[in-house]
Amino acid sequence: MNITIKNEYAAVTCQTFGAELLSYQTAEGKEYLWQKDPAYWAKTSPVLFPYIGPVMQAVVIGEKAYDMPRHGFVKDVEFVVAEQGADYVVLSTAATEATKAVFPYDFLFTVTFRLTGPKLSAVYGVVNKSQEEMPFLIGGHPAFFCPMEEGEQFTEYLLQFEDEDVEDLHLQYPLFDQDAILYENLTRRTVKLIHQCTEKGIQFDFPDYPTVAFWTPIKKDAPFLCIEPWCGGTMDQVPDTRLLEKKYVQYLKAGEAKEYLFAFQPC
């Protein structure tokens, strides 16, 4: 089921399957989110939990191996609408016998989308309902049109970081020939995806995530770029599927809860 929230600045659509964000359109009708095309990538914004990355072999938690899907499983489950208003919606899902077969914990997972002016906030909430400590990885994967205007080129865009000692990254498709590019240890967790001449694009904030990855499909010259806030390891750790050894693995004690926010808006 698709759900649309809106205010005077924008309209946002998500779906209950996977709590996936599908569309962000301004009041003037300009779309910023990539619209699914299997020729390039058949997703728009999957939710990554409780694992991030490809699974070369079974994911090991403690001493036991689990058949975890790539990027976890919540992207493939049906959420329910827990709460909804004109400019926000809360979607939720919980552990089942099927999820426990690949992730042996009781949990509640929520996704809240909220419009505040032109800004869309996405908050992922995790509650550990187990009687033991729960480890997990978590992240977002939204894809944005790039270029954003007709007549422009992907290579005319850049990533501009607020950290003064981090250079702008001018986009070139060969940069992604080895998969995603990941930044960590940023002091100011804000990045802009903008055209190098007009400086128009989007501002993306990820205050609750220690790393951010950028991705476009390898050797496809795809007209989009994903901005992926992660709590989920580093690129050199991708082959290692031992969850507890991931650099940014998260832990919640029994009964504990935590929220993870990212947000974006046109600029």
mmCIF file of C-alpha atoms in Angstrom:
data_model
loop_
_atom_site.group_PDB
_atom_site.id
_atom_site.type_symbol
_atom_site.label_atom_id
_atom_site.label_comp_id
_atom_site.label_asym_id
_atom_site.label_seq_id
_atom_site.Cartn_x
_atom_site.Cartn_y
_atom_site.Cartn_z
ATOM 1 C CA MET A 1 0.000 0.000 0.000
ATOM 2 C CA ASN A 2 1.233 3.474 -0.885
ATOM 3 C CA ILE A 3 0.872 6.377 1.551
ATOM 4 C CA THR A 4 1.285 10.074 0.749
ATOM 5 C CA ILE A 5 2.002 12.828 3.251
ATOM 6 C CA LYS A 6 2.163 16.483 2.298
ATOM 7 C CA ASN A 7 2.358 20.105 3.329
ATOM 8 C CA GLU A 8 2.515 23.387 1.417
ATOM 9 C CA TYR A 9 6.096 22.694 0.309
ATOM 10 C CA ALA A 10 6.156 19.057 -0.795
ATOM 11 C CA ALA A 11 4.381 15.731 -1.151
ATOM 12 C CA VAL A 12 6.096 12.496 -0.134
ATOM 13 C CA THR A 13 5.024 8.951 -0.943
ATOM 14 C CA CYS A 14 6.181 5.757 0.740
ATOM 15 C CA GLN A 15 4.937 2.180 0.695
ATOM 16 C CA THR A 16 4.173 -0.229 3.514
ATOM 17 C CA PHE A 17 6.230 -2.973 1.849
ATOM 18 C CA GLY A 18 9.706 -2.460 3.245
ATOM 19 C CA ALA A 19 8.759 1.038 4.478
ATOM 20 C CA GLU A 20 10.388 2.222 1.276
ATOM 21 C CA LEU A 21 10.389 5.893 0.353
ATOM 22 C CA LEU A 22 9.159 6.261 -3.240
ATOM 23 C CA SER A 23 8.785 9.941 -4.090
ATOM 24 C CA TYR A 24 9.605 13.469 -2.968
ATOM 25 C CA GLN A 25 7.925 16.100 -5.115
ATOM 26 C CA THR A 26 7.935 19.830 -4.499
ATOM 27 C CA ALA A 27 4.659 21.741 -4.589
ATOM 28 C CA GLU A 28 5.607 22.669 -8.162
ATOM 29 C CA GLY A 29 5.798 18.975 -9.079
ATOM 30 C CA LYS A 30 9.573 18.537 -9.304
ATOM 31 C CA GLU A 31 10.654 14.993 -8.396
ATOM 32 C CA TYR A 32 13.969 14.476 -6.573
ATOM 33 C CA LEU A 33 13.938 10.743 -5.842
ATOM 34 C CA TRP A 34 14.981 8.165 -8.414
ATOM 35 C CA GLN A 35 11.990 6.392 -9.950
ATOM 36 C CA LYS A 36 12.560 2.647 -10.166
ATOM 37 C CA ASP A 37 13.908 1.279 -13.449
ATOM 38 C CA PRO A 38 15.159 -2.337 -13.519
ATOM 39 C CA ALA A 39 17.509 -1.441 -16.374
ATOM 40 C CA TYR A 40 19.573 0.411 -13.774
ATOM 41 C CA TRP A 41 18.196 -0.364 -10.300
ATOM 42 C CA ALA A 42 14.708 -1.485 -9.315
ATOM 43 C CA LYS A 43 14.717 0.235 -5.925
ATOM 44 C CA THR A 44 14.356 3.808 -4.691
ATOM 45 C CA SER A 45 15.208 3.796 -0.974
ATOM 46 C CA PRO A 46 15.487 0.418 0.775
ATOM 47 C CA VAL A 47 15.835 0.305 4.566
ATOM 48 C CA LEU A 48 18.972 -1.523 5.742
ATOM 49 C CA PHE A 49 18.532 -3.572 8.932
ATOM 50 C CA PRO A 50 19.873 -5.605 10.734
ATOM 51 C CA TYR A 51 22.792 -6.023 8.320
ATOM 52 C CA ILE A 52 24.525 -3.881 5.705
ATOM 53 C CA GLY A 53 26.360 -5.178 2.680
ATOM 54 C CA PRO A 54 26.498 -8.251 0.481
ATOM 55 C CA VAL A 55 26.602 -11.642 2.140
ATOM 56 C CA MET A 56 29.446 -13.644 0.629
ATOM 57 C CA GLN A 57 28.695 -16.418 3.080
ATOM 58 C CA ALA A 58 26.461 -16.859 6.105
ATOM 59 C CA VAL A 59 26.411 -14.003 8.623
ATOM 60 C CA VAL A 60 27.912 -15.123 11.921
ATOM 61 C CA ILE A 61 26.451 -13.789 15.184
ATOM 62 C CA GLY A 62 28.397 -15.085 18.151
ATOM 63 C CA GLU A 63 29.261 -18.640 17.191
ATOM 64 C CA LYS A 64 26.249 -19.362 14.981
ATOM 65 C CA ALA A 65 25.826 -18.799 11.235
ATOM 66 C CA TYR A 66 22.622 -17.334 9.792
ATOM 67 C CA ASP A 67 21.340 -17.110 6.228
ATOM 68 C CA MET A 68 20.966 -13.325 6.282
ATOM 69 C CA PRO A 69 19.860 -11.581 3.051
ATOM 70 C CA ARG A 70 21.936 -8.820 1.497
ATOM 71 C CA HIS A 71 21.324 -5.567 3.402
ATOM 72 C CA GLY A 72 19.142 -7.381 5.931
ATOM 73 C CA PHE A 73 15.475 -8.290 5.708
ATOM 74 C CA VAL A 74 13.227 -5.378 6.731
ATOM 75 C CA LYS A 75 13.329 -4.089 3.154
ATOM 76 C CA ASP A 76 11.351 -7.203 2.220
ATOM 77 C CA VAL A 77 8.665 -7.295 4.915
ATOM 78 C CA GLU A 78 5.244 -5.679 5.119
ATOM 79 C CA PHE A 79 4.971 -2.882 7.664
ATOM 80 C CA VAL A 80 1.788 -1.694 9.342
ATOM 81 C CA VAL A 81 0.692 1.904 9.792
ATOM 82 C CA ALA A 82 1.132 2.671 13.480
ATOM 83 C CA GLU A 83 0.242 6.361 13.274
ATOM 84 C CA GLN A 84 -0.513 8.864 10.546
ATOM 85 C CA GLY A 85 -1.214 12.549 10.090
ATOM 86 C CA ALA A 86 -1.318 14.951 7.167
ATOM 87 C CA ASP A 87 2.452 15.530 7.178
ATOM 88 C CA TYR A 88 3.819 12.393 8.842
ATOM 89 C CA VAL A 89 3.445 8.633 9.025
ATOM 90 C CA VAL A 90 4.865 5.974 11.363
ATOM 91 C CA LEU A 91 5.313 2.462 9.996
ATOM 92 C CA SER A 92 6.254 -0.505 12.163
ATOM 93 C CA THR A 93 7.239 -4.146 12.021
ATOM 94 C CA ALA A 94 8.325 -6.681 14.646
ATOM 95 C CA ALA A 95 10.179 -9.955 14.928
ATOM 96 C CA THR A 96 8.489 -13.112 13.653
ATOM 97 C CA GLU A 97 9.480 -16.750 13.528
ATOM 98 C CA ALA A 98 10.732 -16.100 9.988
ATOM 99 C CA THR A 99 12.988 -13.217 11.068
ATOM 100 C CA LYS A 100 14.289 -15.171 14.058
ATOM 101 C CA ALA A 101 15.542 -17.833 11.676
ATOM 102 C CA VAL A 102 18.079 -15.306 10.341
ATOM 103 C CA PHE A 103 18.333 -12.876 13.284
ATOM 104 C CA PRO A 104 17.655 -14.488 16.679
ATOM 105 C CA TYR A 105 16.227 -11.500 18.550
ATOM 106 C CA ASP A 106 12.878 -9.968 19.435
ATOM 107 C CA PHE A 107 12.650 -6.389 18.236
ATOM 108 C CA LEU A 108 10.316 -3.596 17.199
ATOM 109 C CA PHE A 109 11.405 -1.550 14.184
ATOM 110 C CA THR A 110 9.728 1.685 13.141
ATOM 111 C CA VAL A 111 10.187 4.097 10.266
ATOM 112 C CA THR A 112 8.847 7.631 10.634
ATOM 113 C CA PHE A 113 8.629 10.006 7.697
ATOM 114 C CA ARG A 114 7.848 13.617 8.575
ATOM 115 C CA LEU A 115 7.722 16.828 6.547
ATOM 116 C CA THR A 116 8.795 20.029 8.290
ATOM 117 C CA GLY A 117 8.670 22.802 5.740
ATOM 118 C CA PRO A 118 10.537 21.474 2.703
ATOM 119 C CA LYS A 119 12.634 19.080 4.817
ATOM 120 C CA LEU A 120 11.817 15.372 4.926
ATOM 121 C CA SER A 121 13.074 13.553 8.023
ATOM 122 C CA ALA A 122 13.395 9.778 8.130
ATOM 123 C CA VAL A 123 13.767 8.291 11.599
ATOM 124 C CA TYR A 124 14.503 4.599 12.046
ATOM 125 C CA GLY A 125 13.596 3.408 15.534
ATOM 126 C CA VAL A 126 14.860 0.170 17.080
ATOM 127 C CA VAL A 127 13.599 -1.400 20.313
ATOM 128 C CA ASN A 128 15.271 -4.483 21.746
ATOM 129 C CA LYS A 129 12.475 -6.637 23.149
ATOM 130 C CA SER A 130 14.826 -9.544 23.856
ATOM 131 C CA GLN A 131 16.172 -10.496 27.255
ATOM 132 C CA GLU A 132 19.744 -10.170 26.004
ATOM 133 C CA GLU A 133 21.886 -7.557 24.304
ATOM 134 C CA MET A 134 21.098 -7.179 20.594
ATOM 135 C CA PRO A 135 23.747 -6.307 17.977
ATOM 136 C CA PHE A 136 22.785 -4.914 14.573
ATOM 137 C CA LEU A 137 23.766 -2.739 11.646
ATOM 138 C CA ILE A 138 21.453 -0.043 10.293
ATOM 139 C CA GLY A 139 21.338 2.433 7.441
ATOM 140 C CA GLY A 140 19.477 4.182 4.662
ATOM 141 C CA HIS A 141 19.829 3.916 0.886
ATOM 142 C CA PRO A 142 17.875 6.760 -0.813
ATOM 143 C CA ALA A 143 18.592 7.423 -4.488
ATOM 144 C CA PHE A 144 18.397 10.903 -5.998
ATOM 145 C CA PHE A 145 18.167 11.906 -9.625
ATOM 146 C CA CYS A 146 21.553 13.035 -10.895
ATOM 147 C CA PRO A 147 21.374 15.025 -13.076
ATOM 148 C CA MET A 148 18.320 16.796 -11.673
ATOM 149 C CA GLU A 149 17.494 18.986 -14.671
ATOM 150 C CA GLU A 150 17.134 18.295 -18.388
ATOM 151 C CA GLY A 151 20.233 19.130 -20.378
ATOM 152 C CA GLU A 152 22.593 18.562 -17.454
ATOM 153 C CA GLN A 153 25.148 15.763 -17.053
ATOM 154 C CA PHE A 154 26.055 13.501 -14.107
ATOM 155 C CA THR A 155 29.620 14.778 -14.378
ATOM 156 C CA GLU A 156 28.501 18.363 -13.779
ATOM 157 C CA TYR A 157 27.523 17.480 -10.205
ATOM 158 C CA LEU A 158 29.625 17.352 -7.076
ATOM 159 C CA LEU A 159 29.397 16.333 -3.444
ATOM 160 C CA GLN A 160 30.154 19.263 -1.182
ATOM 161 C CA PHE A 161 31.007 18.522 2.451
ATOM 162 C CA GLU A 162 30.677 20.967 5.335
ATOM 163 C CA ASP A 163 33.979 19.814 6.858
ATOM 164 C CA GLU A 164 36.498 22.381 5.638
ATOM 165 C CA ASP A 165 39.288 19.810 5.318
ATOM 166 C CA VAL A 166 37.229 17.472 3.102
ATOM 167 C CA GLU A 167 37.506 18.291 -0.589
ATOM 168 C CA ASP A 168 34.507 18.418 -2.888
ATOM 169 C CA LEU A 169 34.038 15.203 -4.845
ATOM 170 C CA HIS A 170 33.359 15.909 -8.522
ATOM 171 C CA LEU A 171 31.310 13.031 -9.846
ATOM 172 C CA GLN A 172 32.740 10.726 -12.493
ATOM 173 C CA TYR A 173 31.316 7.282 -13.198
ATOM 174 C CA PRO A 174 34.726 5.507 -12.980
ATOM 175 C CA LEU A 175 34.937 6.580 -9.317
ATOM 176 C CA PHE A 176 32.333 3.891 -8.609
ATOM 177 C CA ASP A 177 33.936 1.054 -10.586
ATOM 178 C CA GLN A 178 34.914 -0.614 -7.303
ATOM 179 C CA ASP A 179 31.424 -0.154 -5.794
ATOM 180 C CA ALA A 180 30.446 2.416 -3.152
ATOM 181 C CA ILE A 181 32.658 5.204 -1.834
ATOM 182 C CA LEU A 182 32.506 5.577 1.941
ATOM 183 C CA TYR A 183 33.421 8.524 4.162
ATOM 184 C CA GLU A 184 33.877 8.283 7.912
ATOM 185 C CA ASN A 185 34.988 10.576 10.745
ATOM 186 C CA LEU A 186 33.195 13.603 9.347
ATOM 187 C CA THR A 187 32.797 16.288 12.011
ATOM 188 C CA ARG A 188 29.782 17.926 10.387
ATOM 189 C CA ARG A 189 27.494 15.257 9.035
ATOM 190 C CA THR A 190 26.008 17.245 6.188
ATOM 191 C CA VAL A 191 26.651 16.855 2.462
ATOM 192 C CA LYS A 192 25.186 18.594 -0.562
ATOM 193 C CA LEU A 193 24.647 16.999 -3.968
ATOM 194 C CA ILE A 194 24.668 20.050 -6.231
ATOM 195 C CA HIS A 195 25.347 21.199 -9.788
ATOM 196 C CA GLN A 196 28.789 22.778 -9.998
ATOM 197 C CA CYS A 197 27.508 25.921 -11.736
ATOM 198 C CA THR A 198 24.006 26.533 -10.389
ATOM 199 C CA GLU A 199 24.790 25.088 -6.917
ATOM 200 C CA LYS A 200 21.230 23.734 -6.894
ATOM 201 C CA GLY A 201 20.439 20.242 -5.682
ATOM 202 C CA ILE A 202 19.782 18.692 -2.287
ATOM 203 C CA GLN A 203 21.195 19.020 1.210
ATOM 204 C CA PHE A 204 21.463 15.739 3.115
ATOM 205 C CA ASP A 205 21.951 15.552 6.904
ATOM 206 C CA PHE A 206 22.834 12.357 8.790
ATOM 207 C CA PRO A 207 23.560 13.335 12.427
ATOM 208 C CA ASP A 208 23.051 9.846 13.902
ATOM 209 C CA TYR A 209 25.268 7.906 11.496
ATOM 210 C CA PRO A 210 29.082 7.722 11.723
ATOM 211 C CA THR A 211 29.617 7.007 8.024
ATOM 212 C CA VAL A 212 28.056 7.862 4.683
ATOM 213 C CA ALA A 213 28.441 5.959 1.421
ATOM 214 C CA PHE A 214 27.803 7.077 -2.145
ATOM 215 C CA TRP A 215 26.822 4.624 -4.854
ATOM 216 C CA THR A 216 25.661 4.327 -8.425
ATOM 217 C CA PRO A 217 25.597 1.023 -10.338
ATOM 218 C CA ILE A 218 28.933 -0.095 -11.749
ATOM 219 C CA LYS A 219 29.469 0.680 -15.453
ATOM 220 C CA LYS A 220 25.837 1.582 -16.155
ATOM 221 C CA ASP A 221 26.075 5.384 -16.401
ATOM 222 C CA ALA A 222 22.904 5.497 -14.319
ATOM 223 C CA PRO A 223 21.159 8.875 -13.900
ATOM 224 C CA PHE A 224 21.095 8.759 -10.112
ATOM 225 C CA LEU A 225 23.286 8.714 -7.018
ATOM 226 C CA CYS A 226 22.528 7.022 -3.706
ATOM 227 C CA ILE A 227 23.451 8.771 -0.466
ATOM 228 C CA GLU A 228 23.652 6.079 2.221
ATOM 229 C CA PRO A 229 24.027 6.923 5.916
ATOM 230 C CA TRP A 230 25.404 3.853 7.706
ATOM 231 C CA CYS A 231 26.151 2.341 11.061
ATOM 232 C CA GLY A 232 27.713 -0.619 9.378
ATOM 233 C CA GLY A 233 31.428 -1.132 8.955
ATOM 234 C CA THR A 234 33.817 0.075 6.282
ATOM 235 C CA MET A 235 34.366 -0.929 2.658
ATOM 236 C CA ASP A 236 37.424 -3.036 3.530
ATOM 237 C CA GLN A 237 35.223 -5.088 5.885
ATOM 238 C CA VAL A 238 32.701 -6.085 3.203
ATOM 239 C CA PRO A 239 33.974 -9.681 2.831
ATOM 240 C CA ASP A 240 33.806 -10.204 6.611
ATOM 241 C CA THR A 241 30.317 -11.364 7.591
ATOM 242 C CA ARG A 242 31.022 -11.761 11.317
ATOM 243 C CA LEU A 243 28.570 -9.215 12.671
ATOM 244 C CA LEU A 244 30.284 -8.559 15.992
ATOM 245 C CA GLU A 245 33.524 -7.619 14.221
ATOM 246 C CA LYS A 246 31.971 -4.812 12.197
ATOM 247 C CA LYS A 247 33.497 -1.446 13.084
ATOM 248 C CA TYR A 248 30.220 0.381 13.642
ATOM 249 C CA VAL A 249 28.063 -2.419 15.002
ATOM 250 C CA GLN A 250 25.305 -1.095 17.265
ATOM 251 C CA TYR A 251 24.216 -2.666 20.571
ATOM 252 C CA LEU A 252 21.019 -2.283 22.543
ATOM 253 C CA LYS A 253 20.588 -3.727 26.003
ATOM 254 C CA ALA A 254 17.418 -5.628 26.871
ATOM 255 C CA GLY A 255 14.481 -3.225 26.703
ATOM 256 C CA GLU A 256 16.595 -0.380 25.323
ATOM 257 C CA ALA A 257 15.550 1.772 22.332
ATOM 258 C CA LYS A 258 17.388 4.090 19.956
ATOM 259 C CA GLU A 259 16.527 6.305 16.988
ATOM 260 C CA TYR A 260 18.543 7.123 13.869
ATOM 261 C CA LEU A 261 17.744 10.227 11.806
ATOM 262 C CA PHE A 262 18.603 11.371 8.331
ATOM 263 C CA ALA A 263 16.928 14.225 6.473
ATOM 264 C CA PHE A 264 17.080 16.015 3.143
ATOM 265 C CA GLN A 265 15.656 19.026 1.360
ATOM 266 C CA PRO A 266 16.161 20.910 -1.904
ATOM 267 C CA CYS A 267 18.778 23.626 -1.845
#
